[in-house]
């Protein structure tokens, strides 16, 4: 039997803000996500969504508990291997776009391919195709500061997709988009999911969440609810 892509077991994350202020951002969270699922994570501001996403993406380690990615305990993976795994397998769209400033949209999207050691001409071709897919073909030479918020978010989505990752983690990918761009970005995630990729998407918007197949609601570091999306027949 193949293990779930994501297997979070009793994971807690605490932040020590000062000696006597401790924030428990995640409190013994357990959840599993199988290959090919499309999951929306909801919850009020501060409920632990981004913290969970950072752990799922191996950008941060739990304070306690176990996270298995593809059956491997992440804490046991050497840092170099982890960086490699992140780069090859996971596409991130961050809540704040995290584009490299003073660097064109095209170069931003090429960046993960450069890390992966892909040749310059192939890099260019794939980055242009990814930017075209998010409707940004006519802005490839623009710097992030020369793009609107929605356009920057679309470049960030292109950057997440360009490596063809099997797991896509997106933190509020449509938070800054108008309804038309939201539709375009969601259509893209749906297509990627149909092609077999696992998609985990954080959103505040109920209608965005219901377009996934499964909805997990966090509250105060706990899983409050884990159900099928409204449009999915049980
Ligand atoms: N580096 C940090 N140091 C201290 N506390 C933190 C840190 N990062 C997050 N927190 C706290 O952990 C809790 C969860 O934060 P998190 O960013 O996961 O929330 P969120 O659900 O993503 O919220 P939002 O919807 O506003 O993005 C919050 O109370 C936050 O203040
Ligand atoms: Mg957040």
Coordinates of C-alpha atoms and ligand atoms in Angstrom, one line a residue:
X1 CA 0.0 0.0 0.0
X2 CA 1.4 3.4 -0.9
X3 CA 1.7 5.7 2.1
X4 CA -0.2 9.0 2.1
X5 CA 1.8 11.9 0.6
X6 CA 1.2 13.8 3.8
X7 CA 1.0 12.2 7.2
X8 CA 1.0 14.5 10.2
X9 CA 0.8 12.8 13.6
X10 CA 0.2 14.8 16.8
X11 CA 2.2 17.8 15.5
X12 CA 2.6 20.8 17.7
X13 CA 4.4 24.0 17.1
X14 CA 5.1 26.5 19.8
X15 CA 6.7 29.9 19.5
X16 CA 8.5 31.4 22.5
X17 CA 7.9 35.1 22.0
X18 CA 9.4 36.1 25.3
X19 CA 10.3 34.0 28.4
X20 CA 6.7 34.0 29.6
X21 CA 4.8 34.4 26.4
X22 CA 4.4 31.1 24.5
X23 CA 2.2 30.8 21.4
X24 CA 0.9 27.4 20.6
X25 CA 0.3 27.8 16.9
X26 CA -0.5 24.1 16.3
X27 CA -1.7 21.8 19.1
X28 CA -1.4 18.0 18.4
X29 CA -2.7 18.2 14.9
X30 CA -3.1 14.9 13.0
X31 CA -4.1 14.6 9.4
X32 CA -3.4 12.6 6.3
X33 CA -3.6 13.6 2.7
X34 CA -3.4 11.0 0.0
X35 CA -1.8 11.4 -3.4
X36 CA -4.0 13.2 -5.9
X37 CA -6.2 14.9 -3.3
X38 CA -7.3 18.5 -3.5
X39 CA -7.7 20.0 0.0
X40 CA -8.6 23.4 1.2
X41 CA -7.5 24.6 4.6
X42 CA -9.7 27.3 6.2
X43 CA -9.7 29.0 9.6
X44 CA -9.7 32.5 11.1
X45 CA -6.6 34.6 11.1
X46 CA -4.0 33.3 13.5
X47 CA -5.5 29.8 13.6
X48 CA -2.3 28.1 12.4
X49 CA -2.8 27.7 8.7
X50 CA 0.5 29.2 7.5
X51 CA 2.3 27.4 10.3
X52 CA 0.9 24.1 9.1
X53 CA 1.8 24.9 5.5
X54 CA 5.4 25.7 6.4
X55 CA 5.7 22.4 8.2
X56 CA 4.0 20.5 5.3
X57 CA 6.5 22.2 2.9
X58 CA 9.5 21.2 5.2
X59 CA 10.3 24.9 5.6
X60 CA 9.9 24.6 9.3
X61 CA 10.1 21.7 11.8
X62 CA 7.4 20.8 14.4
X63 CA 8.2 21.3 18.1
X64 CA 6.8 17.9 18.7
X65 CA 5.1 15.1 16.8
X66 CA 5.9 13.5 13.5
X67 CA 5.6 14.6 9.9
X68 CA 6.0 11.9 7.2
X69 CA 6.2 13.0 3.6
X70 CA 5.8 10.2 1.2
X71 CA 6.5 7.8 4.1
X72 CA 9.7 9.4 5.1
X73 CA 10.0 11.1 8.5
X74 CA 11.1 14.6 7.6
X75 CA 13.1 15.2 10.8
X76 CA 15.3 12.3 9.7
X77 CA 16.1 13.7 6.3
X78 CA 19.5 15.4 5.9
X79 CA 19.3 19.1 5.2
X80 CA 20.8 18.9 1.7
X81 CA 18.4 16.1 0.7
X82 CA 15.5 18.1 2.2
X83 CA 16.4 21.1 0.1
X84 CA 16.6 18.9 -3.0
X85 CA 13.3 17.3 -2.2
X86 CA 11.6 20.6 -1.6
X87 CA 12.9 22.0 -4.9
X88 CA 11.9 18.9 -7.0
X89 CA 8.7 17.8 -5.4
X90 CA 7.0 20.8 -3.9
X91 CA 5.6 24.0 -5.5
X92 CA 4.9 26.8 -3.1
X93 CA 2.7 29.8 -3.5
X94 CA 3.3 32.0 -0.4
X95 CA 0.9 34.4 1.3
X96 CA 3.2 37.3 0.6
X97 CA 4.3 36.5 -3.0
X98 CA 8.0 36.3 -2.1
X99 CA 9.2 37.4 -5.5
X100 CA 12.8 38.5 -5.8
X101 CA 12.7 42.3 -6.1
X102 CA 14.7 44.1 -8.9
X103 CA 14.4 40.8 -10.9
X104 CA 12.1 40.4 -13.8
X105 CA 9.0 38.2 -13.8
X106 CA 10.8 35.8 -16.2
X107 CA 13.9 35.5 -14.1
X108 CA 11.8 35.0 -11.0
X109 CA 10.0 32.0 -12.6
X110 CA 13.3 30.7 -14.0
X111 CA 14.9 30.6 -10.5
X112 CA 13.6 27.2 -9.3
X113 CA 14.8 25.7 -12.5
X114 CA 18.2 27.2 -12.1
X115 CA 18.4 25.5 -8.6
X116 CA 17.4 22.3 -10.3
X117 CA 20.4 22.6 -12.7
X118 CA 18.3 22.9 -15.9
X119 CA 20.0 24.5 -18.9
X120 CA 19.5 28.1 -19.7
X121 CA 17.5 27.7 -23.0
X122 CA 15.2 25.1 -21.5
X123 CA 14.8 27.3 -18.4
X124 CA 13.7 30.2 -20.5
X125 CA 11.3 28.1 -22.6
X126 CA 9.6 26.5 -19.5
X127 CA 9.4 29.8 -17.6
X128 CA 7.8 31.5 -20.6
X129 CA 5.3 28.7 -20.9
X130 CA 4.4 28.9 -17.2
X131 CA 4.0 32.7 -17.4
X132 CA 1.8 32.2 -20.5
X133 CA -0.3 29.7 -18.6
X134 CA -1.1 32.3 -15.9
X135 CA -1.8 35.0 -18.5
X136 CA 1.3 37.0 -17.9
X137 CA 3.1 36.5 -21.3
X138 CA 2.9 40.2 -21.9
X139 CA 4.6 41.2 -18.6
X140 CA 7.7 38.8 -18.6
X141 CA 10.2 41.7 -18.5
X142 CA 8.5 43.6 -15.7
X143 CA 9.9 43.9 -12.2
X144 CA 7.6 42.9 -9.3
X145 CA 7.4 46.6 -8.4
X146 CA 6.0 47.2 -11.8
X147 CA 3.2 44.7 -11.4
X148 CA -0.2 44.8 -9.7
X149 CA -0.8 42.6 -6.6
X150 CA -2.8 40.2 -8.7
X151 CA -0.2 40.0 -11.4
X152 CA 2.6 39.4 -8.8
X153 CA 0.5 36.6 -7.4
X154 CA 0.1 35.1 -10.8
X155 CA 3.9 35.2 -11.3
X156 CA 4.2 33.5 -7.9
X157 CA 1.8 30.8 -9.2
X158 CA 3.9 30.4 -12.4
X159 CA 7.0 30.0 -10.3
X160 CA 5.4 27.3 -8.2
X161 CA 4.3 25.4 -11.3
X162 CA 7.3 25.6 -13.4
X163 CA 9.2 22.7 -11.9
X164 CA 6.2 20.5 -12.4
X165 CA 5.9 19.5 -8.7
X166 CA 3.8 16.6 -7.5
X167 CA 2.7 18.5 -4.4
X168 CA 1.4 22.1 -4.6
X169 CA 1.1 24.1 -1.4
X170 CA -0.6 27.5 -1.8
X171 CA -1.2 30.0 1.0
X172 CA -4.0 32.3 0.0
X173 CA -3.2 32.2 -3.7
X174 CA -6.3 34.1 -4.6
X175 CA -6.3 36.5 -1.7
X176 CA -5.3 39.5 -3.8
X177 CA -7.1 38.6 -7.0
X178 CA -10.3 39.9 -8.6
X179 CA -12.9 37.3 -9.4
X180 CA -11.7 36.7 -12.9
X181 CA -8.1 36.1 -11.9
X182 CA -9.3 34.0 -9.0
X183 CA -11.2 31.8 -11.5
X184 CA -8.1 31.5 -13.7
X185 CA -5.9 30.5 -10.9
X186 CA -8.4 28.0 -9.5
X187 CA -8.9 26.5 -13.0
X188 CA -5.2 26.0 -13.1
X189 CA -5.1 24.3 -9.7
X190 CA -8.0 22.1 -10.8
X191 CA -6.3 21.1 -14.0
X192 CA -3.1 20.3 -12.1
X193 CA -5.1 18.2 -9.7
X194 CA -6.8 16.3 -12.6
X195 CA -3.4 15.5 -13.9
X196 CA -2.7 13.8 -10.6
X197 CA -1.0 16.4 -8.5
X198 CA -1.8 16.8 -4.9
X199 CA -3.0 20.3 -4.1
X200 CA -3.3 21.9 -0.6
X201 CA -4.7 25.4 -0.6
X202 CA -5.3 27.8 2.2
X203 CA -8.1 30.2 1.8
X204 CA -10.4 32.6 3.7
X205 CA -13.1 32.4 1.0
X206 CA -15.8 29.8 1.4
X207 CA -16.5 29.6 -2.3
X208 CA -12.9 29.0 -3.1
X209 CA -12.7 26.2 -0.5
X210 CA -15.8 24.5 -1.8
X211 CA -14.1 24.1 -5.2
X212 CA -11.6 21.7 -3.6
X213 CA -12.7 18.2 -2.8
X214 CA -12.0 18.3 1.0
X215 CA -12.2 21.1 3.5
X216 CA -10.2 21.1 6.7
X217 CA -11.0 23.9 9.2
X218 CA -8.4 24.9 11.8
X219 CA -9.2 26.9 14.9
X220 CA -6.7 27.9 17.6
X221 CA -4.2 25.3 16.4
X222 CA -6.7 22.4 16.3
X223 CA -8.5 20.6 13.4
X224 CA -12.1 21.6 14.0
X225 CA -13.6 20.1 11.0
X226 CA -12.5 17.7 8.1
X227 CA -15.2 17.1 5.5
X228 CA -15.9 16.7 1.8
X229 CA -16.4 20.0 -0.1
X230 CA -20.0 21.0 -0.8
X231 CA -19.8 20.0 -4.5
X232 CA -18.5 16.5 -3.9
X233 CA -21.0 13.7 -3.8
X234 CA -20.4 11.6 -0.7
Ligands
LIG1 N1 7.5 33.5 14.1 C1 6.5 33.5 15.0 N2 6.7 33.9 16.3 C2 5.8 34.0 17.2 N3 4.5 33.7 17.0 C3 4.2 33.4 15.7 C4 5.1 33.3 14.7 N4 4.5 32.9 13.5 C5 3.2 32.8 13.8 N5 3.0 33.0 15.1 C6 1.7 33.0 15.8 O1 1.2 31.7 15.6 C7 -0.2 31.7 15.4 C8 -0.6 31.1 14.0 O2 0.0 31.9 13.0 P1 -0.2 31.5 11.5 O3 0.6 32.5 10.7 O4 -0.1 30.1 11.3 O5 -1.8 31.9 11.3 P2 -2.7 31.9 10.0 O6 -3.8 30.9 10.3 O7 -1.9 31.6 8.8 O8 -3.3 33.4 10.0 P3 -3.6 34.3 8.7 O9 -4.9 33.9 8.2 O10 -3.7 35.7 9.3 O11 -2.5 34.2 7.7 C9 -0.6 33.2 15.5 O12 -1.2 33.5 16.7 C10 0.7 34.0 15.3 O13 0.7 35.2 16.0
LIG2 MG1 -1.3 32.8 7.2

